Every structure is written in structure tokens, then in C-alpha cells.
Amino acid sequence: MAKKKSSSQEDLVEAESDLGHQKLVRSQQQLIICRNKHWRYISAFHGPWLQLPPEVIETLANINYNTPRPRPIDPAVFFDLVKIRRLVDEAIDLAVRAASGVASLNQQSIPGLHHAAALGLGFGFRPGNQAKLSPERKHRMRKDATHKLCKAYKLDEVACSVSTMQSASALEEVASLVLQRSPDDSDAKYVHFFHEKIPSRQLAECTSLQPLDEAIHENPSDPEPLRTRGIVKIFKEDFQGAVADFTDALRVHRLRRPTHRYAGKDAEAEQQVAQRTARRTEDVVLKEEEQPSSLETQLLFQRAGVYLTMACQHVDAAFPDGSPQVPEPDSDGDQASPPLSPEVLEARQHVRQNAKRALRDYMTYLSHFEYSPDLPLDIAEDFARKVNSIANGVRVPRHTTKSASPLGNDERTTQKPHRIYVLSDLFAPSPPPDLPPYPITDLASLQAQQPPPPVLSPVITETLTYHPLLADALHALLLCHCLIQTSAKELLRHAYMVARLARLADGYPAFQASRSPARTDWVEVLRAGGNWIQLAGAWDDLCAPAPVPVLHPNGSSPLHHLQHQPPQSKPALPSSDTTGSEVSTELRELPSPFPFPVPVETEKQRKDRLHHQIVLDALGDERVSDEPSFRQAVLARQLRAEHDYQLANAVAELRAQITSGVVAGQPQQPQQPQQPPQQQQLLLPANNHDNEDDDGSSLEGAIGDLDIDGQKVTSDGNGGVVARAQGNGNGGGPGRHELEKEYPVGSDRALAVARWVLDAPPNAGIVPGDGKKRRKRTVKKVAAHAAAAPGGEAEKV
């Protein structure tokens, strides 16, 4: 009996040891990283500001602030970057000195010492003959470093996370070492929350809200812990709680909003006067307490994203039994919609209401930035010259200078100030009427225009204020309009405005271009909807960066601008994109800036290029966590790329037949030797009205029967060919939707918006009579206000 008992105990111990070994191997295979490395939009804050010396960044921020509006970069973000770099660098110095046990890191005393040794990165660093620090002094240094990090994280936790990722490893442990001796230190708790190491991609499961709850309870007047807790609740999918935290943070921030929001207003007025009179003005150097804060834009952007996510979450429940609503014939033979359950109606209301709230926050976010359609190029050249001087170590004088111009001083003194618009005004129901046309598709009007004489006329350019999250907010704005069912004509206007602004946003000289999740989702929606708004080209082509100004050879004044050069032979933009996809083959002969012919892409080069892009897209997919999911993501994108290629070739072939005069009922002419697909599409005209019949019926008959994988190739009514998703009268159906289900390349948000565009009935989610009541209340308020005004004009209202 004893032998049996001992053998069973040995088996149990062996099983437990095997289980423990498996857990150890699993934990060793699991990547353990700091919590702040999971934060979203980290790639948006990458750029040269991470490598430049802090004093150079501060000089660039002052130059940016003293540049005439619209400033190249949002001053609030730029000043926050300066403070974050300074605080993080000081914290690194303190943490490394405490870890090394020396009072100072003097590199000059050691010949040939590498500069990275001061950050604790090896390279043979030896502290030398210095007195060792006492444990108490090490603790005070670490506590001081933690306090500086806490201030940096409160400024902008995403930008601070990017900065600390490139720091020494001693910085990651500094907060935990402080908590060992001071468990109640609030700054150390807040910093340790970001630096605590957890398994990769398991933030929701391995994160407790208790440290943030304690920080909020100890400092109820600080909005920053509320912002951090709201971001964590997004990962935990507690969207209602995230909205509440962001709303409370906005309320607290606006209550304690400092007066620096209006600081420098007199200086801006002086700059505008100096611009008109060519007077030299002293540059303004704001004190730290006078510098603007970017916290409000952070909270608005985050809350808008939560509202948009909440709207997309209700899309599936907005359809009965998970299928699109199909009208049924009633007793009179008319099409009548089946009755909907209260749950479906409520879900549709949630979609529309949350999308409207997201749209409101995005518009408020955009109201913080500006755009100018006619900024004089000498202002942009002056800014670029100052940046280049700083990069080359040349001191820039503290006054705004005007570069010499062939116009002369008399012309410059009478020059009108450039126009400045808030970005939100560009998306108003009545946008500014005097904006330059974009996109330029009218070939006849462009050829009739002559380029302005470069010496006799001032040269202008478009510009805007850059923000790292601006591109994502602009494209998310389009997704909101899709959910509130904005008309196709109005949505097309907004889309062109987004493309106009996206091509101008480059982030020079602090940021670099980054991938935008909302832009990817918008392209997926365009693909699923078959470009139902009839864009004049592929989205990548519409958002291509604006041409670089051609400046005077001696750098004194710009002579002309590439935007003023009319095209020589072909339209400036292609015709309607067939699928709205990023993989576009709709390019045509554009005015080439190169003096040599561009080589035609071969089939092997096309496949290599697509494979490279597919791998990059798959690596950027948040759902990819291991090798099987990576292979699945690559396969799905390969299948989609082949589908796009086949569809584009079919459209190009039909368009070639139409231009050759082939219509239904006529014998087909002998085909010419077929060119490679991409070269063939490059030579096709956009809209050839000469080959269109009088009634257009023959064109429909020639192409009306082609169906490729759920998309019907039809005529656009102008002699062109487009591909639209089949389905109900709203422009979509189950064919394309099933394809997206089979190959889920897009995100859940993109699939939800696409389904709403394809399957939702018109005016879905509108409460009857709600709009009338709101209009009556508005009219009453306006009438009362007018009656109370001096010399009241209530009769006019």
C-alpha cells in the first residue's frame, strides 16, 4: 500500500513539474514589454525631434511660433515636445548617475569616451575616481527623476512614451525603486504605471485601474490621470467609462485653463502689421507658463474616437437577424419595409447619435488649426532658411526678416495679407467660396490659363498647421459622415477637402509621415462601396504630396511654383477609380517633372512591389500576433490584390473596346496586339465623349453583363467605365459583403462602416419630429436675442 501511495505521489510531483516547466517555457516565449509601448498612435510622434539636441528643438519651436499664421506646426504640440525632451533628458541623467553611484558623468575627463556611455549603454564607461553616493542621495536623485518623468507624461503621454523608448534601461526601473522606499509617492505610482512590464498585447488583461483611481482621488484637480484612465478603458472596451473620463478631464481642464491661451495675441497683431508694411519685428520668446497646452486637443481626439467606435459597435444590431433590410410587397403591390423590432430601431439611433457626437468632437478638434490658400512663398522660404541655418549651426537673429524680392519694396508694402481659415470652416455647410480648385480635372480650362509672370506677380502656395493626429482625424471625419448618411454630393466635397489638406500635411521639421488607421479604413470603405461618391481618382493619387516650390537659385526669392504650371497633354488626375483601393492602376500620362521617360513596370516588378507592400500592411495589422496570423493576413491581402488586378484589367479592356467603337450588336473588330495591362491603362483616356452614342444605350449593352466577384461593371454615364457593388438601391449587396467576410483584410471599424453604407436604408436612426423641435427652439432663441438687441430686428428673424 505504501509503495502504491509513494508511486502516486511521485507521479503527481512529476506532473506538477512538467506543468511548471511548460508554464516557464510559455512565459519565456512571451514577450514582456513596458505598458506604455502598447499606446496607440505612437508612430505619429516619430520624427527628427527625438534625435535633435533640446536647445535646437527649443529654437525651432520659437521660430515656428514667430512664423506668420498659419504656423507650420501647432505651437502647443511643439512646445510640449521641447518640455518633454528636456524633462526626459534630465531624468535620464539622474537615473544613470544613481544607477552608476557617481555624482556626475564627466565625459571630458576620459579621452576617447563614446557619447552613449553617459546614458549607461556600455562603450567602456568607467566613472573614475569619484566618491560613491550614499543610498539616501541615490533615492533623492531617483525621486527627482520620477518627478520630472511625471511632468513629462502629464504633458503628452504618447509623445513621452516615444521619447522614453529610446532612453537608457535605468529609466524603466527608477519609479519601482522609488516605490520600494516611498510606497505612497503619487508621482512614482503614475510613472510606474507606464513603465511596469506586462506580456505583449495583453494590456487589458494585465492592467489594473487601481493606481489611476488612487491618483485621481489624491489629485482631483488634475485632468491628466483621467485622460490616462480613459485610454486604458478603451483597451478594456469600457467605452462608456472612457467617454465619462474624457468628459470629466475636459471639464477640469477648462475650469483651470490658464490665460496663456490668449498670450501673444498682441504679438500676432504686430506680425500681421509687419507683414503688410515690411517692418522688422522682434521675435517673441514665450515663458513656460505662457506657452499653450495641447491637452484639450488630446482629449477631443480621444473622445471622438471612442464615439466613433461606439457607433460602429451598434451597426450589426441595426439589421434584423444580421441581414440587410429587404422591402416586401404589400397588399397594393407597393414595396413596403417589414416592421422592425425596437432593438433594431434603438441600435440605428445609437449609430447616428454616436456618429454625430464624434463628428462634433472632430470639428472642435479641427477648429484649433488653420489653413491658408494663398500664403506668399517668401514666408515659407524664410522659415525653411531659418531651419536650415539652425541645422547647420548658424545663429538666427531674433527678428523677422523679409527676403529680397524682385517685386521691390513698393509692391511689398501694398501686398494684401493672405487669407486664413480655421480647418473646421472648410467642412461647414457653406465653405469659403474663394478656395483654389481641387482636384483639377478640367483640361480645357487649364490649357486656356497661362502661367503668371514670376517677376510681376506675387507667388503663393497652400499651407496648413500640422498636428501629428491631423491626418487620422480628417479621415475619421469622413467615416462619421458615412454613418450619418451624408449625401454623396456633400460627402464628395468633404472627401476632396480632406485630400487637399492631407497632401499639405508633412510635419517638417519635427515629425515624419506615419500610417493613419482611419485612412486605411476609409480606403476599405471606398473599396466596398465601389467608389459610390465618384471620386476623380484613386485616393493615394488625390492625397499625393503637393509639389515643392521652385525657389530662386540664390535662395533670395521664389520665382514660380509647380502648381501654376498647366499640364501639357493629359488631365491632371485620372478618372473615376473602379474600386477605390490603394492598389491603383488608373494613372495616366501626367506632366512628368523628369527629363527622361519613366520605364514601364514589368510583371515581375509588379508582383515584387505588391508583395513588399502586402508584407508591410500585414505587419501593421493589430490582429497579427504570431506566425499563423501573419500568414493568414498575407494570404488575405494577396487574394485581394489579385481580385483588384483582374477587375482593373477587365475595366481597362472594356474601356479600350468602347474607345475603339465596339458596341453591342456590332461585329468586333480585329484586336490589336495587347499591351501589358498597366501600360494599356496608362494610355487610356479618362472620359471620351466622342465615342459615346447619342442615347448611351449601346454603351450600357456592351458592358452591362460583366460581373466580377460581386461587382458589376457599368457605365458612369460619361463614356467611362466603373465597377459598383451589386445589391439594393443603396448601392450595395451581399456579394461584396460576403467577400469581405471571407477575407477580413479591413478592421472591424472599416467593415462596420462599409456595411452601413451598403445595407442601411435611407434616414436610418432618425427620430421622427426631433429635427422640427430643435429648429423651433433655435428660431425662438434667435428671435428673443434679436428682440433684446438695440434697435431690435425681431421682424427680420
PDB file of N, CA, C and O in Angstrom, residues 43 48 60 79 90 122 134 224 235 245 285 297 337 457 474 495 498 510 556 615 652 701 734 749 782:
ATOM      1  N   SER A  43       3.376  55.801 -33.621  1.00  0.00           N
ATOM      2  CA  SER A  43       4.112  56.091 -34.864  1.00  0.00           C
ATOM      3  C   SER A  43       3.881  57.521 -35.337  1.00  0.00           C
ATOM      4  O   SER A  43       4.711  58.057 -36.084  1.00  0.00           O
ATOM      5  N   PRO A  48      12.356  63.779 -36.381  1.00  0.00           N
ATOM      6  CA  PRO A  48      13.682  64.289 -36.016  1.00  0.00           C
ATOM      7  C   PRO A  48      13.749  64.867 -34.606  1.00  0.00           C
ATOM      8  O   PRO A  48      14.854  65.006 -34.067  1.00  0.00           O
ATOM      9  N   LEU A  60      13.810  75.873 -32.748  1.00  0.00           N
ATOM     10  CA  LEU A  60      12.852  75.617 -33.821  1.00  0.00           C
ATOM     11  C   LEU A  60      11.426  75.915 -33.380  1.00  0.00           C
ATOM     12  O   LEU A  60      10.610  76.427 -34.165  1.00  0.00           O
ATOM     13  N   PHE A  79       5.789  73.119 -28.367  1.00  0.00           N
ATOM     14  CA  PHE A  79       6.301  73.490 -27.041  1.00  0.00           C
ATOM     15  C   PHE A  79       6.251  72.305 -26.078  1.00  0.00           C
ATOM     16  O   PHE A  79       7.127  72.162 -25.211  1.00  0.00           O
ATOM     17  N   GLU A  90      16.821  65.161 -18.571  1.00  0.00           N
ATOM     18  CA  GLU A  90      17.258  65.381 -17.193  1.00  0.00           C
ATOM     19  C   GLU A  90      16.986  64.158 -16.326  1.00  0.00           C
ATOM     20  O   GLU A  90      17.799  63.812 -15.457  1.00  0.00           O
ATOM     21  N   GLY A 122      27.036  51.171 -22.204  1.00  0.00           N
ATOM     22  CA  GLY A 122      28.286  50.442 -22.419  1.00  0.00           C
ATOM     23  C   GLY A 122      29.391  51.329 -22.943  1.00  0.00           C
ATOM     24  O   GLY A 122      29.614  52.438 -22.477  1.00  0.00           O
ATOM     25  N   SER A 134      25.725  57.993  -1.369  1.00  0.00           N
ATOM     26  CA  SER A 134      25.024  57.300  -0.284  1.00  0.00           C
ATOM     27  C   SER A 134      23.655  56.833  -0.769  1.00  0.00           C
ATOM     28  O   SER A 134      23.099  57.385  -1.729  1.00  0.00           O
ATOM     29  N   GLU A 224      -4.990  64.983 -16.110  1.00  0.00           N
ATOM     30  CA  GLU A 224      -4.146  64.012 -16.810  1.00  0.00           C
ATOM     31  C   GLU A 224      -4.401  62.568 -16.373  1.00  0.00           C
ATOM     32  O   GLU A 224      -4.483  61.674 -17.241  1.00  0.00           O
ATOM     33  N   PHE A 235      -8.850  50.191 -24.093  1.00  0.00           N
ATOM     34  CA  PHE A 235      -8.287  48.851 -24.262  1.00  0.00           C
ATOM     35  C   PHE A 235      -9.170  47.801 -23.598  1.00  0.00           C
ATOM     36  O   PHE A 235      -9.290  46.672 -24.102  1.00  0.00           O
ATOM     37  N   ASP A 245     -14.628  59.637 -18.526  1.00  0.00           N
ATOM     38  CA  ASP A 245     -13.329  60.145 -18.067  1.00  0.00           C
ATOM     39  C   ASP A 245     -12.844  61.296 -18.937  1.00  0.00           C
ATOM     40  O   ASP A 245     -12.337  62.312 -18.419  1.00  0.00           O
ATOM     41  N   VAL A 285       9.604  85.325 -27.486  1.00  0.00           N
ATOM     42  CA  VAL A 285      10.022  84.118 -26.775  1.00  0.00           C
ATOM     43  C   VAL A 285       9.124  83.986 -25.551  1.00  0.00           C
ATOM     44  O   VAL A 285       9.254  84.739 -24.583  1.00  0.00           O
ATOM     45  N   THR A 297      -6.797  69.314 -27.196  1.00  0.00           N
ATOM     46  CA  THR A 297      -6.870  68.591 -28.467  1.00  0.00           C
ATOM     47  C   THR A 297      -6.687  67.091 -28.256  1.00  0.00           C
ATOM     48  O   THR A 297      -7.304  66.288 -28.967  1.00  0.00           O
ATOM     49  N   SER A 337     -41.494  48.227 -46.299  1.00  0.00           N
ATOM     50  CA  SER A 337     -40.465  47.662 -45.440  1.00  0.00           C
ATOM     51  C   SER A 337     -41.108  46.848 -44.331  1.00  0.00           C
ATOM     52  O   SER A 337     -42.162  47.228 -43.796  1.00  0.00           O
ATOM     53  N   SER A 457       4.128  89.111 -60.624  1.00  0.00           N
ATOM     54  CA  SER A 457       3.041  88.722 -59.744  1.00  0.00           C
ATOM     55  C   SER A 457       3.599  87.987 -58.536  1.00  0.00           C
ATOM     56  O   SER A 457       4.527  87.189 -58.665  1.00  0.00           O
ATOM     57  N   LEU A 474      -8.902  63.763 -39.929  1.00  0.00           N
ATOM     58  CA  LEU A 474      -9.562  64.120 -41.188  1.00  0.00           C
ATOM     59  C   LEU A 474     -10.262  62.928 -41.814  1.00  0.00           C
ATOM     60  O   LEU A 474     -11.406  63.032 -42.274  1.00  0.00           O
ATOM     61  N   ALA A 495     -14.660  64.824 -49.024  1.00  0.00           N
ATOM     62  CA  ALA A 495     -13.529  63.956 -49.360  1.00  0.00           C
ATOM     63  C   ALA A 495     -12.449  64.731 -50.115  1.00  0.00           C
ATOM     64  O   ALA A 495     -11.245  64.573 -49.845  1.00  0.00           O
ATOM     65  N   VAL A 498     -10.596  66.817 -47.607  1.00  0.00           N
ATOM     66  CA  VAL A 498      -9.657  66.019 -46.830  1.00  0.00           C
ATOM     67  C   VAL A 498      -8.415  65.713 -47.660  1.00  0.00           C
ATOM     68  O   VAL A 498      -7.281  65.796 -47.162  1.00  0.00           O
ATOM     69  N   ALA A 510       9.778  68.712 -37.562  1.00  0.00           N
ATOM     70  CA  ALA A 510       9.810  67.953 -36.310  1.00  0.00           C
ATOM     71  C   ALA A 510       9.333  66.522 -36.469  1.00  0.00           C
ATOM     72  O   ALA A 510       9.837  65.618 -35.794  1.00  0.00           O
ATOM     73  N   SER A 556      17.042  83.820 -52.519  1.00  0.00           N
ATOM     74  CA  SER A 556      16.516  85.097 -52.058  1.00  0.00           C
ATOM     75  C   SER A 556      15.019  85.213 -52.238  1.00  0.00           C
ATOM     76  O   SER A 556      14.340  85.837 -51.437  1.00  0.00           O
ATOM     77  N   VAL A 615       3.415  42.683 -47.293  1.00  0.00           N
ATOM     78  CA  VAL A 615       4.107  42.321 -46.053  1.00  0.00           C
ATOM     79  C   VAL A 615       4.093  43.483 -45.069  1.00  0.00           C
ATOM     80  O   VAL A 615       3.853  43.306 -43.866  1.00  0.00           O
ATOM     81  N   ALA A 652     -10.278  48.026 -67.918  1.00  0.00           N
ATOM     82  CA  ALA A 652      -9.427  48.627 -68.943  1.00  0.00           C
ATOM     83  C   ALA A 652      -9.723  48.045 -70.326  1.00  0.00           C
ATOM     84  O   ALA A 652      -9.745  48.768 -71.327  1.00  0.00           O
ATOM     85  N   GLY A 701     -25.364  48.346 -73.120  1.00  0.00           N
ATOM     86  CA  GLY A 701     -25.497  46.975 -73.594  1.00  0.00           C
ATOM     87  C   GLY A 701     -24.175  46.282 -73.778  1.00  0.00           C
ATOM     88  O   GLY A 701     -24.074  45.064 -73.657  1.00  0.00           O
ATOM     89  N   PRO A 734     -25.107  41.701 -50.795  1.00  0.00           N
ATOM     90  CA  PRO A 734     -24.377  40.668 -50.073  1.00  0.00           C
ATOM     91  C   PRO A 734     -23.152  40.155 -50.800  1.00  0.00           C
ATOM     92  O   PRO A 734     -22.293  39.558 -50.193  1.00  0.00           O
ATOM     93  N   ARG A 749     -13.839  48.271 -37.638  1.00  0.00           N
ATOM     94  CA  ARG A 749     -14.468  49.566 -37.886  1.00  0.00           C
ATOM     95  C   ARG A 749     -14.744  49.778 -39.363  1.00  0.00           C
ATOM     96  O   ARG A 749     -15.828  50.258 -39.753  1.00  0.00           O
ATOM     97  N   VAL A 782     -33.127  82.679 -31.344  1.00  0.00           N
ATOM     98  CA  VAL A 782     -32.629  83.749 -32.208  1.00  0.00           C
ATOM     99  C   VAL A 782     -33.573  84.934 -32.192  1.00  0.00           C
ATOM    100  O   VAL A 782     -33.161  86.097 -32.149  1.00  0.00           O
TER     101      VAL A 782
END
